[in-house]
């Protein structure tokens, strides 16, 4: 039985850490104990004489936990990573793939995985061992929430203080670069900036670039669909959601038992919203295909669903780009500015996608390859055309999207 999932980085971002890292040990211990991420990071680094950013050897992890009253329960290595194999309460689980030396560590609280991704969704992961502590695992309504809340409150305060420092630094930077400021004001602003940056280990990049890719929080989440063999239109829909709506999100497909899993990975909020939209459209299209042709998996119903996806509205940016093909943007300053802004957005999207693929390798040990499947049964052109007409009339309600004020 798979376990529910709560995204939790253990307070890493709140403590000012950025960039990609294989820090699952630090993260899991911070979540389980309620300790501040920075403190756990420094303690593990001191004990191992190596940066915990790229992982911690099992021997140092075991010594660290034993010194703090945690007990280890070994597994045979072939037990499934699910709720039936773990006790209730706070558990630090060590999982891995069969016949592979690399391990992943995560915290499970009352059979809910607290991590940046859920290894319980992946059938390739097996339970290797787990750690428990009588100090935090005796009551689900008492000590456990207290330990978790204590760490969360400290991290929240840290994040608020961190954001306050960044706002202060940006204000000082604006003063220093403002032509209307006097030389004395500029000098004082630069001096205060330098002092704050040295004290909090910040760089100018942290100040100027509010959308720094290095500070993005990534995740990987699965959306299961019925059937081990996915429908073509379901994959078309995943491609539509990631290509036209949430462009910073990417997807791939896998299987678990008799079900197909559509994996979405990228920035946390975008992944959550992409899955919500994907599920909503899956239900809408499948229901419409059933009403029109009695099914959605094969025959005319599948062709209708494919047409429906093909007819779904594309982004406003793509429509504008299509309308402006062959138009000389250089003659219109407004068009040129919009084109430049679009280029910056596209560049950032590519940077996010590259960072997400690297995160997938570093954190999950997954390196994707491209493959193509075979063609399907006879295609019903009439059903597909009907579906395309219906899809074109679909009004998208994109979760998490900011509403823009329309120009009159």
mmCIF file of C-alpha atoms in Angstrom:
data_model
loop_
_atom_site.group_PDB
_atom_site.id
_atom_site.type_symbol
_atom_site.label_atom_id
_atom_site.label_comp_id
_atom_site.label_asym_id
_atom_site.label_seq_id
_atom_site.Cartn_x
_atom_site.Cartn_y
_atom_site.Cartn_z
ATOM 1 C CA UNK A 1 0.000 0.000 0.000
ATOM 2 C CA UNK A 2 1.535 3.287 -1.110
ATOM 3 C CA UNK A 3 1.927 6.180 1.305
ATOM 4 C CA UNK A 4 0.732 9.757 1.162
ATOM 5 C CA UNK A 5 3.254 12.491 0.548
ATOM 6 C CA UNK A 6 3.982 15.929 2.026
ATOM 7 C CA UNK A 7 6.640 18.075 0.367
ATOM 8 C CA UNK A 8 9.256 19.132 2.926
ATOM 9 C CA UNK A 9 12.850 20.268 2.377
ATOM 10 C CA UNK A 10 13.650 20.159 6.095
ATOM 11 C CA UNK A 11 14.162 23.925 6.193
ATOM 12 C CA UNK A 12 16.998 23.983 3.654
ATOM 13 C CA UNK A 13 15.710 26.985 1.704
ATOM 14 C CA UNK A 14 14.751 28.790 4.904
ATOM 15 C CA UNK A 15 18.351 28.537 6.080
ATOM 16 C CA UNK A 16 19.604 30.198 2.901
ATOM 17 C CA UNK A 17 20.965 27.105 1.115
ATOM 18 C CA UNK A 18 20.600 27.195 -2.673
ATOM 19 C CA UNK A 19 21.528 25.020 -5.635
ATOM 20 C CA UNK A 20 21.156 21.302 -6.229
ATOM 21 C CA UNK A 21 22.409 18.872 -3.610
ATOM 22 C CA UNK A 22 22.155 15.222 -2.624
ATOM 23 C CA UNK A 23 21.324 16.169 0.955
ATOM 24 C CA UNK A 24 18.685 13.566 1.803
ATOM 25 C CA UNK A 25 20.421 12.565 5.068
ATOM 26 C CA UNK A 26 20.517 16.116 6.421
ATOM 27 C CA UNK A 27 16.958 16.732 5.282
ATOM 28 C CA UNK A 28 15.529 13.544 6.795
ATOM 29 C CA UNK A 29 17.219 14.049 10.172
ATOM 30 C CA UNK A 30 16.135 17.686 10.328
ATOM 31 C CA UNK A 31 12.509 16.750 9.637
ATOM 32 C CA UNK A 32 12.461 13.810 12.055
ATOM 33 C CA UNK A 33 14.156 15.545 14.981
ATOM 34 C CA UNK A 34 12.823 19.080 14.500
ATOM 35 C CA UNK A 35 16.402 20.387 14.525
ATOM 36 C CA UNK A 36 17.401 23.352 12.389
ATOM 37 C CA UNK A 37 18.718 22.228 9.006
ATOM 38 C CA UNK A 38 21.852 24.367 9.268
ATOM 39 C CA UNK A 39 22.786 22.801 12.626
ATOM 40 C CA UNK A 40 22.357 19.236 11.350
ATOM 41 C CA UNK A 41 24.333 20.121 8.221
ATOM 42 C CA UNK A 42 27.246 21.478 10.240
ATOM 43 C CA UNK A 43 27.246 18.585 12.729
ATOM 44 C CA UNK A 44 27.271 15.949 9.985
ATOM 45 C CA UNK A 45 29.987 17.840 8.122
ATOM 46 C CA UNK A 46 32.162 18.040 11.229
ATOM 47 C CA UNK A 47 31.693 14.355 12.050
ATOM 48 C CA UNK A 48 32.409 13.114 8.525
ATOM 49 C CA UNK A 49 34.983 15.773 7.620
ATOM 50 C CA UNK A 50 33.145 16.035 4.318
ATOM 51 C CA UNK A 51 30.380 18.257 2.979
ATOM 52 C CA UNK A 52 26.923 16.687 3.569
ATOM 53 C CA UNK A 53 25.818 18.429 0.369
ATOM 54 C CA UNK A 54 26.736 15.339 -1.654
ATOM 55 C CA UNK A 55 25.567 12.729 0.839
ATOM 56 C CA UNK A 56 26.840 11.175 4.068
ATOM 57 C CA UNK A 57 28.397 7.726 4.480
ATOM 58 C CA UNK A 58 26.204 5.172 6.263
ATOM 59 C CA UNK A 59 28.717 4.767 9.105
ATOM 60 C CA UNK A 60 28.635 8.471 10.015
ATOM 61 C CA UNK A 61 24.846 8.583 9.711
ATOM 62 C CA UNK A 62 24.510 5.576 12.018
ATOM 63 C CA UNK A 63 26.875 7.057 14.616
ATOM 64 C CA UNK A 64 25.039 10.390 14.530
ATOM 65 C CA UNK A 65 21.626 8.795 15.105
ATOM 66 C CA UNK A 66 22.823 6.319 17.755
ATOM 67 C CA UNK A 67 24.366 9.135 19.776
ATOM 68 C CA UNK A 68 20.940 10.783 19.858
ATOM 69 C CA UNK A 69 19.010 7.732 21.001
ATOM 70 C CA UNK A 70 17.768 6.329 17.685
ATOM 71 C CA UNK A 71 17.624 2.562 17.146
ATOM 72 C CA UNK A 72 18.143 0.846 13.802
ATOM 73 C CA UNK A 73 15.990 -1.997 12.499
ATOM 74 C CA UNK A 74 17.562 -3.798 9.542
ATOM 75 C CA UNK A 75 15.568 -5.136 6.629
ATOM 76 C CA UNK A 76 16.268 -7.988 4.237
ATOM 77 C CA UNK A 77 16.465 -5.471 1.410
ATOM 78 C CA UNK A 78 13.548 -7.003 -0.487
ATOM 79 C CA UNK A 79 10.669 -5.623 1.560
ATOM 80 C CA UNK A 80 8.451 -3.182 -0.255
ATOM 81 C CA UNK A 81 8.606 0.415 0.869
ATOM 82 C CA UNK A 82 5.031 0.856 2.048
ATOM 83 C CA UNK A 83 3.056 1.493 5.211
ATOM 84 C CA UNK A 84 2.719 -2.209 6.107
ATOM 85 C CA UNK A 85 6.472 -2.461 6.766
ATOM 86 C CA UNK A 86 6.820 0.596 9.027
ATOM 87 C CA UNK A 87 5.525 1.387 12.523
ATOM 88 C CA UNK A 88 3.412 4.424 13.286
ATOM 89 C CA UNK A 89 5.139 7.550 14.505
ATOM 90 C CA UNK A 90 8.327 9.219 13.323
ATOM 91 C CA UNK A 91 10.547 6.899 11.284
ATOM 92 C CA UNK A 92 13.723 7.631 9.323
ATOM 93 C CA UNK A 93 13.669 5.160 6.439
ATOM 94 C CA UNK A 94 16.589 4.151 4.272
ATOM 95 C CA UNK A 95 15.500 2.868 0.869
ATOM 96 C CA UNK A 96 17.308 1.804 -2.267
ATOM 97 C CA UNK A 97 17.024 -0.072 -5.515
ATOM 98 C CA UNK A 98 17.731 -3.769 -5.596
ATOM 99 C CA UNK A 99 21.376 -4.672 -6.300
ATOM 100 C CA UNK A 100 22.430 -1.016 -6.264
ATOM 101 C CA UNK A 101 24.730 0.387 -3.544
ATOM 102 C CA UNK A 102 23.258 3.893 -3.504
ATOM 103 C CA UNK A 103 20.648 4.649 -0.838
ATOM 104 C CA UNK A 104 18.074 7.349 -0.179
ATOM 105 C CA UNK A 105 16.932 8.487 3.258
ATOM 106 C CA UNK A 106 13.571 10.051 4.048
ATOM 107 C CA UNK A 107 11.330 10.693 7.041
ATOM 108 C CA UNK A 108 7.954 8.977 7.419
ATOM 109 C CA UNK A 109 5.523 10.379 10.010
ATOM 110 C CA UNK A 110 2.433 8.263 10.695
ATOM 111 C CA UNK A 111 2.863 6.544 7.308
ATOM 112 C CA UNK A 112 3.123 9.866 5.449
ATOM 113 C CA UNK A 113 6.368 10.532 3.562
ATOM 114 C CA UNK A 114 7.932 13.931 4.300
ATOM 115 C CA UNK A 115 10.500 14.639 1.592
ATOM 116 C CA UNK A 116 11.006 16.546 -1.668
ATOM 117 C CA UNK A 117 9.756 13.491 -3.605
ATOM 118 C CA UNK A 118 8.021 10.239 -2.748
ATOM 119 C CA UNK A 119 10.076 7.055 -3.263
ATOM 120 C CA UNK A 120 7.013 5.013 -2.245
ATOM 121 C CA UNK A 121 5.500 5.831 -5.649
ATOM 122 C CA UNK A 122 8.391 4.069 -7.379
ATOM 123 C CA UNK A 123 8.192 0.267 -7.283
ATOM 124 C CA UNK A 124 11.960 0.016 -7.834
ATOM 125 C CA UNK A 125 12.649 1.214 -4.268
ATOM 126 C CA UNK A 126 12.816 -1.275 -1.404
ATOM 127 C CA UNK A 127 13.149 -0.765 2.340
ATOM 128 C CA UNK A 128 16.753 -1.363 3.447
ATOM 129 C CA UNK A 129 16.488 -0.284 7.103
ATOM 130 C CA UNK A 130 14.710 2.214 9.323
ATOM 131 C CA UNK A 131 15.411 4.171 12.507
ATOM 132 C CA UNK A 132 13.053 4.920 15.384
ATOM 133 C CA UNK A 133 13.327 6.852 18.634
ATOM 134 C CA UNK A 134 11.204 6.301 21.720
ATOM 135 C CA UNK A 135 11.472 10.020 22.451
ATOM 136 C CA UNK A 136 9.341 10.979 19.441
ATOM 137 C CA UNK A 137 7.509 7.819 18.378
ATOM 138 C CA UNK A 138 5.212 7.093 21.318
ATOM 139 C CA UNK A 139 2.158 9.177 20.487
ATOM 140 C CA UNK A 140 0.759 10.519 17.228
ATOM 141 C CA UNK A 141 -1.145 13.336 18.881
ATOM 142 C CA UNK A 142 1.467 14.454 21.365
ATOM 143 C CA UNK A 143 5.216 14.398 20.911
ATOM 144 C CA UNK A 144 5.350 13.990 17.144
ATOM 145 C CA UNK A 145 3.492 17.165 16.175
ATOM 146 C CA UNK A 146 5.426 19.064 18.836
ATOM 147 C CA UNK A 147 8.791 18.031 17.411
ATOM 148 C CA UNK A 148 7.746 18.788 13.862
ATOM 149 C CA UNK A 149 6.091 22.099 14.743
ATOM 150 C CA UNK A 150 9.121 23.238 16.701
ATOM 151 C CA UNK A 151 11.387 22.773 13.705
ATOM 152 C CA UNK A 152 8.821 24.294 11.346
ATOM 153 C CA UNK A 153 8.362 27.390 13.485
ATOM 154 C CA UNK A 154 12.116 27.947 13.737
ATOM 155 C CA UNK A 155 12.492 27.554 9.980
ATOM 156 C CA UNK A 156 9.580 29.939 9.335
ATOM 157 C CA UNK A 157 11.170 32.582 11.535
ATOM 158 C CA UNK A 158 14.466 32.022 9.771
ATOM 159 C CA UNK A 159 12.789 32.442 6.388
ATOM 160 C CA UNK A 160 11.072 35.668 7.470
ATOM 161 C CA UNK A 161 14.365 37.070 8.727
ATOM 162 C CA UNK A 162 16.120 35.979 5.543
ATOM 163 C CA UNK A 163 13.541 37.688 3.319
ATOM 164 C CA UNK A 164 13.745 40.824 5.454
ATOM 165 C CA UNK A 165 17.512 40.919 4.938
ATOM 166 C CA UNK A 166 17.107 40.511 1.174
ATOM 167 C CA UNK A 167 14.558 43.345 1.029
ATOM 168 C CA UNK A 168 16.935 45.547 3.019
ATOM 169 C CA UNK A 169 19.821 44.729 0.692
ATOM 170 C CA UNK A 170 17.755 45.461 -2.414
ATOM 171 C CA UNK A 171 16.703 48.815 -0.961
ATOM 172 C CA UNK A 172 20.342 49.667 -0.256
ATOM 173 C CA UNK A 173 21.297 48.560 -3.768
ATOM 174 C CA UNK A 174 18.648 50.851 -5.251
ATOM 175 C CA UNK A 175 20.004 53.749 -3.198
ATOM 176 C CA UNK A 176 23.582 53.055 -4.294
ATOM 177 C CA UNK A 177 22.639 52.882 -7.983
ATOM 178 C CA UNK A 178 20.236 55.833 -7.946
ATOM 179 C CA UNK A 179 21.646 58.834 -9.766
ATOM 180 C CA UNK A 180 19.697 61.160 -7.478
ATOM 181 C CA UNK A 181 21.530 59.888 -4.378
ATOM 182 C CA UNK A 182 24.415 61.915 -2.994
ATOM 183 C CA UNK A 183 27.932 60.481 -2.850
ATOM 184 C CA UNK A 184 27.621 60.130 0.906
ATOM 185 C CA UNK A 185 24.353 58.190 0.595
ATOM 186 C CA UNK A 186 25.867 55.889 -2.026
ATOM 187 C CA UNK A 187 28.964 55.285 0.099
ATOM 188 C CA UNK A 188 26.915 54.469 3.213
ATOM 189 C CA UNK A 189 24.594 52.173 1.239
ATOM 190 C CA UNK A 190 27.515 50.232 -0.261
ATOM 191 C CA UNK A 191 29.207 49.929 3.125
ATOM 192 C CA UNK A 192 26.048 48.585 4.776
ATOM 193 C CA UNK A 193 25.459 46.207 1.858
ATOM 194 C CA UNK A 194 28.943 44.773 2.144
ATOM 195 C CA UNK A 195 28.552 44.274 5.881
ATOM 196 C CA UNK A 196 25.197 42.475 5.557
ATOM 197 C CA UNK A 197 26.372 40.290 2.679
ATOM 198 C CA UNK A 198 29.480 39.161 4.550
ATOM 199 C CA UNK A 199 27.521 38.512 7.739
ATOM 200 C CA UNK A 200 24.872 36.356 6.030
ATOM 201 C CA UNK A 201 27.027 34.746 3.322
ATOM 202 C CA UNK A 202 25.108 36.336 0.442
ATOM 203 C CA UNK A 203 26.239 37.405 -3.011
ATOM 204 C CA UNK A 204 25.077 40.144 -5.345
ATOM 205 C CA UNK A 205 23.266 37.509 -7.398
ATOM 206 C CA UNK A 206 21.024 36.792 -4.415
ATOM 207 C CA UNK A 207 20.080 40.467 -4.295
ATOM 208 C CA UNK A 208 19.560 41.334 -7.931
ATOM 209 C CA UNK A 209 17.996 38.162 -9.305
ATOM 210 C CA UNK A 210 14.780 37.482 -7.416
ATOM 211 C CA UNK A 211 14.014 34.589 -9.779
ATOM 212 C CA UNK A 212 17.369 32.888 -9.314
ATOM 213 C CA UNK A 213 17.127 29.324 -10.597
ATOM 214 C CA UNK A 214 19.507 28.213 -7.848
ATOM 215 C CA UNK A 215 16.856 28.930 -5.209
ATOM 216 C CA UNK A 216 13.994 27.072 -6.934
ATOM 217 C CA UNK A 217 12.497 24.170 -4.975
ATOM 218 C CA UNK A 218 12.057 21.092 -7.180
ATOM 219 C CA UNK A 219 9.959 17.985 -6.787
ATOM 220 C CA UNK A 220 8.765 14.892 -8.640
ATOM 221 C CA UNK A 221 5.173 13.664 -8.310
ATOM 222 C CA UNK A 222 3.212 10.868 -9.949
ATOM 223 C CA UNK A 223 -0.305 10.877 -11.356
ATOM 224 C CA UNK A 224 -1.595 7.294 -11.825
ATOM 225 C CA UNK A 225 -4.042 6.296 -14.567
ATOM 226 C CA UNK A 226 -5.804 2.977 -15.026
ATOM 227 C CA UNK A 227 -4.198 0.402 -17.285
ATOM 228 C CA UNK A 228 -0.591 -0.642 -17.726
ATOM 229 C CA UNK A 229 -0.734 0.434 -21.370
ATOM 230 C CA UNK A 230 -1.409 4.163 -21.545
ATOM 231 C CA UNK A 231 -3.650 5.710 -24.175
ATOM 232 C CA UNK A 232 -2.056 7.929 -26.803
ATOM 233 C CA UNK A 233 -4.313 10.816 -25.866
ATOM 234 C CA UNK A 234 -3.210 10.635 -22.217
ATOM 235 C CA UNK A 235 0.405 11.167 -23.262
ATOM 236 C CA UNK A 236 -0.726 13.915 -25.643
ATOM 237 C CA UNK A 237 -2.464 15.575 -22.701
ATOM 238 C CA UNK A 238 0.651 15.396 -20.500
ATOM 239 C CA UNK A 239 2.632 16.986 -23.332
ATOM 240 C CA UNK A 240 -0.018 19.695 -23.760
ATOM 241 C CA UNK A 241 -0.050 20.623 -20.061
ATOM 242 C CA UNK A 242 3.742 20.903 -19.902
ATOM 243 C CA UNK A 243 4.346 22.463 -23.312
ATOM 244 C CA UNK A 244 1.640 25.116 -23.366
ATOM 245 C CA UNK A 245 0.466 25.748 -19.795
ATOM 246 C CA UNK A 246 3.205 24.962 -17.251
ATOM 247 C CA UNK A 247 6.294 25.211 -19.420
ATOM 248 C CA UNK A 248 8.748 24.857 -16.526
ATOM 249 C CA UNK A 249 7.369 21.358 -15.800
ATOM 250 C CA UNK A 250 8.460 18.200 -17.637
ATOM 251 C CA UNK A 251 7.026 14.697 -17.658
ATOM 252 C CA UNK A 252 7.813 11.065 -18.333
ATOM 253 C CA UNK A 253 5.876 7.821 -18.123
ATOM 254 C CA UNK A 254 6.339 4.653 -16.103
ATOM 255 C CA UNK A 255 4.348 1.732 -14.715
ATOM 256 C CA UNK A 256 3.535 0.354 -11.274
ATOM 257 C CA UNK A 257 1.693 -2.946 -11.141
ATOM 258 C CA UNK A 258 -1.278 -2.710 -13.489
ATOM 259 C CA UNK A 259 -1.275 1.082 -13.624
ATOM 260 C CA UNK A 260 0.526 3.706 -15.667
ATOM 261 C CA UNK A 261 2.225 6.544 -13.806
ATOM 262 C CA UNK A 262 2.673 9.957 -15.372
ATOM 263 C CA UNK A 263 5.567 11.601 -13.550
ATOM 264 C CA UNK A 264 5.768 15.391 -13.485
ATOM 265 C CA UNK A 265 8.921 17.111 -12.239
ATOM 266 C CA UNK A 266 10.063 20.710 -11.921
ATOM 267 C CA UNK A 267 9.339 23.655 -9.580
ATOM 268 C CA UNK A 268 7.152 22.573 -6.651
ATOM 269 C CA UNK A 269 4.118 24.839 -7.162
ATOM 270 C CA UNK A 270 4.092 24.354 -10.925
ATOM 271 C CA UNK A 271 4.207 20.564 -10.564
ATOM 272 C CA UNK A 272 1.308 20.582 -8.104
ATOM 273 C CA UNK A 273 -0.765 22.806 -10.387
ATOM 274 C CA UNK A 274 0.172 20.816 -13.496
ATOM 275 C CA UNK A 275 -1.019 17.567 -11.896
ATOM 276 C CA UNK A 276 -4.263 19.222 -10.768
ATOM 277 C CA UNK A 277 -4.963 20.439 -14.320
ATOM 278 C CA UNK A 278 -3.916 17.096 -15.838
ATOM 279 C CA UNK A 279 -6.334 15.194 -13.586
ATOM 280 C CA UNK A 280 -9.168 17.612 -14.291
ATOM 281 C CA UNK A 281 -8.695 17.357 -18.057
ATOM 282 C CA UNK A 282 -8.323 13.559 -17.881
ATOM 283 C CA UNK A 283 -11.714 13.250 -16.219
ATOM 284 C CA UNK A 284 -13.374 15.784 -18.521
ATOM 285 C CA UNK A 285 -12.097 14.209 -21.751
ATOM 286 C CA UNK A 286 -12.729 10.614 -20.654
ATOM 287 C CA UNK A 287 -16.287 11.506 -19.614
ATOM 288 C CA UNK A 288 -16.952 13.298 -22.912
ATOM 289 C CA UNK A 289 -15.607 10.305 -24.884
ATOM 290 C CA UNK A 290 -17.849 7.926 -22.919
ATOM 291 C CA UNK A 291 -20.893 10.075 -23.590
ATOM 292 C CA UNK A 292 -20.119 10.388 -27.306
ATOM 293 C CA UNK A 293 -18.778 6.907 -28.148
ATOM 294 C CA UNK A 294 -19.121 4.723 -25.062
ATOM 295 C CA UNK A 295 -15.432 4.641 -24.136
ATOM 296 C CA UNK A 296 -12.072 6.387 -24.281
ATOM 297 C CA UNK A 297 -9.432 3.644 -24.487
ATOM 298 C CA UNK A 298 -9.927 2.373 -28.032
ATOM 299 C CA UNK A 299 -11.879 2.828 -31.225
ATOM 300 C CA UNK A 300 -13.754 6.016 -31.977
ATOM 301 C CA UNK A 301 -13.711 7.055 -28.329
ATOM 302 C CA UNK A 302 -9.902 7.141 -28.296
ATOM 303 C CA UNK A 303 -9.845 9.060 -31.594
ATOM 304 C CA UNK A 304 -12.328 11.554 -30.163
ATOM 305 C CA UNK A 305 -10.133 12.028 -27.070
ATOM 306 C CA UNK A 306 -7.056 12.585 -29.239
ATOM 307 C CA UNK A 307 -8.918 15.196 -31.253
ATOM 308 C CA UNK A 308 -10.142 16.859 -28.063
ATOM 309 C CA UNK A 309 -6.572 17.267 -26.798
ATOM 310 C CA UNK A 310 -5.427 18.552 -30.196
ATOM 311 C CA UNK A 311 -8.175 21.173 -30.121
ATOM 312 C CA UNK A 312 -7.495 22.500 -26.628
ATOM 313 C CA UNK A 313 -6.605 26.212 -26.585
ATOM 314 C CA UNK A 314 -2.928 27.008 -26.704
ATOM 315 C CA UNK A 315 -1.291 29.822 -24.771
ATOM 316 C CA UNK A 316 -1.903 33.448 -25.640
ATOM 317 C CA UNK A 317 1.822 33.861 -26.265
ATOM 318 C CA UNK A 318 1.780 31.178 -28.941
ATOM 319 C CA UNK A 319 -1.266 32.721 -30.596
ATOM 320 C CA UNK A 320 0.389 36.106 -30.658
ATOM 321 C CA UNK A 321 3.525 34.567 -32.131
ATOM 322 C CA UNK A 322 1.508 32.866 -34.861
ATOM 323 C CA UNK A 323 -0.288 36.088 -35.768
ATOM 324 C CA UNK A 324 2.947 38.041 -35.962
ATOM 325 C CA UNK A 325 4.816 35.686 -38.314
ATOM 326 C CA UNK A 326 6.515 37.789 -40.974
ATOM 327 C CA UNK A 327 5.909 41.043 -39.096
ATOM 328 C CA UNK A 328 8.850 43.442 -38.679
ATOM 329 C CA UNK A 329 9.065 43.955 -34.905
ATOM 330 C CA UNK A 330 11.882 46.456 -35.128
ATOM 331 C CA UNK A 331 9.516 49.131 -36.436
ATOM 332 C CA UNK A 332 7.338 48.985 -33.318
ATOM 333 C CA UNK A 333 9.146 49.663 -30.006
ATOM 334 C CA UNK A 334 6.317 48.050 -28.008
ATOM 335 C CA UNK A 335 6.465 44.857 -30.068
ATOM 336 C CA UNK A 336 10.242 44.820 -29.775
ATOM 337 C CA UNK A 337 10.027 45.164 -25.991
ATOM 338 C CA UNK A 338 7.452 42.368 -25.759
ATOM 339 C CA UNK A 339 9.618 40.184 -27.975
ATOM 340 C CA UNK A 340 12.612 40.836 -25.718
ATOM 341 C CA UNK A 341 10.597 39.996 -22.616
ATOM 342 C CA UNK A 342 9.410 36.783 -24.262
ATOM 343 C CA UNK A 343 13.019 35.889 -24.989
ATOM 344 C CA UNK A 344 13.959 36.367 -21.340
ATOM 345 C CA UNK A 345 11.046 34.177 -20.225
ATOM 346 C CA UNK A 346 12.045 31.493 -22.716
ATOM 347 C CA UNK A 347 15.655 31.610 -21.531
ATOM 348 C CA UNK A 348 14.583 31.227 -17.903
ATOM 349 C CA UNK A 349 12.267 28.346 -18.812
ATOM 350 C CA UNK A 350 15.133 26.508 -20.488
ATOM 351 C CA UNK A 351 17.325 27.142 -17.438
ATOM 352 C CA UNK A 352 14.612 25.733 -15.146
ATOM 353 C CA UNK A 353 14.204 22.659 -17.337
ATOM 354 C CA UNK A 354 17.949 22.005 -17.358
ATOM 355 C CA UNK A 355 18.116 22.437 -13.577
ATOM 356 C CA UNK A 356 15.134 20.095 -13.093
ATOM 357 C CA UNK A 357 16.748 17.369 -15.207
ATOM 358 C CA UNK A 358 19.946 17.724 -13.195
ATOM 359 C CA UNK A 359 17.920 17.582 -9.954
ATOM 360 C CA UNK A 360 16.300 14.363 -11.171
ATOM 361 C CA UNK A 361 19.743 12.803 -11.609
ATOM 362 C CA UNK A 362 21.238 14.109 -8.355
ATOM 363 C CA UNK A 363 18.252 13.560 -6.060
ATOM 364 C CA UNK A 364 16.379 10.613 -7.601
ATOM 365 C CA UNK A 365 19.156 8.894 -9.556
ATOM 366 C CA UNK A 366 17.085 9.001 -12.755
ATOM 367 C CA UNK A 367 18.528 9.799 -16.166
ATOM 368 C CA UNK A 368 15.836 9.842 -18.833
ATOM 369 C CA UNK A 369 16.124 8.555 -22.391
ATOM 370 C CA UNK A 370 13.741 9.111 -25.293
ATOM 371 C CA UNK A 371 11.825 6.215 -26.832
ATOM 372 C CA UNK A 372 8.949 5.957 -29.267
ATOM 373 C CA UNK A 373 6.056 3.516 -29.236
ATOM 374 C CA UNK A 374 4.321 1.820 -32.122
ATOM 375 C CA UNK A 375 1.269 3.108 -33.894
ATOM 376 C CA UNK A 376 -2.290 2.305 -32.841
ATOM 377 C CA UNK A 377 -5.362 0.706 -34.435
ATOM 378 C CA UNK A 378 -7.356 2.342 -37.222
ATOM 379 C CA UNK A 379 -7.952 6.018 -36.616
ATOM 380 C CA UNK A 380 -11.476 7.479 -36.792
ATOM 381 C CA UNK A 381 -11.027 10.826 -38.530
ATOM 382 C CA UNK A 382 -14.645 11.856 -38.020
ATOM 383 C CA UNK A 383 -14.490 11.220 -34.272
ATOM 384 C CA UNK A 384 -11.172 13.050 -34.024
ATOM 385 C CA UNK A 385 -12.588 16.045 -35.898
ATOM 386 C CA UNK A 386 -15.596 16.110 -33.582
ATOM 387 C CA UNK A 387 -13.329 15.935 -30.554
ATOM 388 C CA UNK A 388 -11.182 18.766 -31.888
ATOM 389 C CA UNK A 389 -14.244 20.985 -32.234
ATOM 390 C CA UNK A 390 -15.276 20.258 -28.661
ATOM 391 C CA UNK A 391 -11.739 20.749 -27.362
ATOM 392 C CA UNK A 392 -11.507 24.154 -29.026
ATOM 393 C CA UNK A 393 -14.543 25.270 -27.003
ATOM 394 C CA UNK A 394 -13.050 24.131 -23.697
ATOM 395 C CA UNK A 395 -12.517 26.969 -21.229
ATOM 396 C CA UNK A 396 -9.351 26.297 -19.269
ATOM 397 C CA UNK A 397 -9.319 27.054 -15.562
ATOM 398 C CA UNK A 398 -5.593 26.944 -14.870
ATOM 399 C CA UNK A 399 -4.822 26.465 -11.145
ATOM 400 C CA UNK A 400 -2.313 28.881 -9.677
ATOM 401 C CA UNK A 401 -2.324 31.251 -12.639
ATOM 402 C CA UNK A 402 -2.498 34.950 -11.900
ATOM 403 C CA UNK A 403 -5.316 36.766 -13.606
ATOM 404 C CA UNK A 404 -4.322 39.562 -15.933
ATOM 405 C CA UNK A 405 -6.267 42.787 -16.435
ATOM 406 C CA UNK A 406 -7.585 42.788 -19.975
ATOM 407 C CA UNK A 407 -6.876 45.795 -22.143
ATOM 408 C CA UNK A 408 -9.886 47.679 -23.409
#
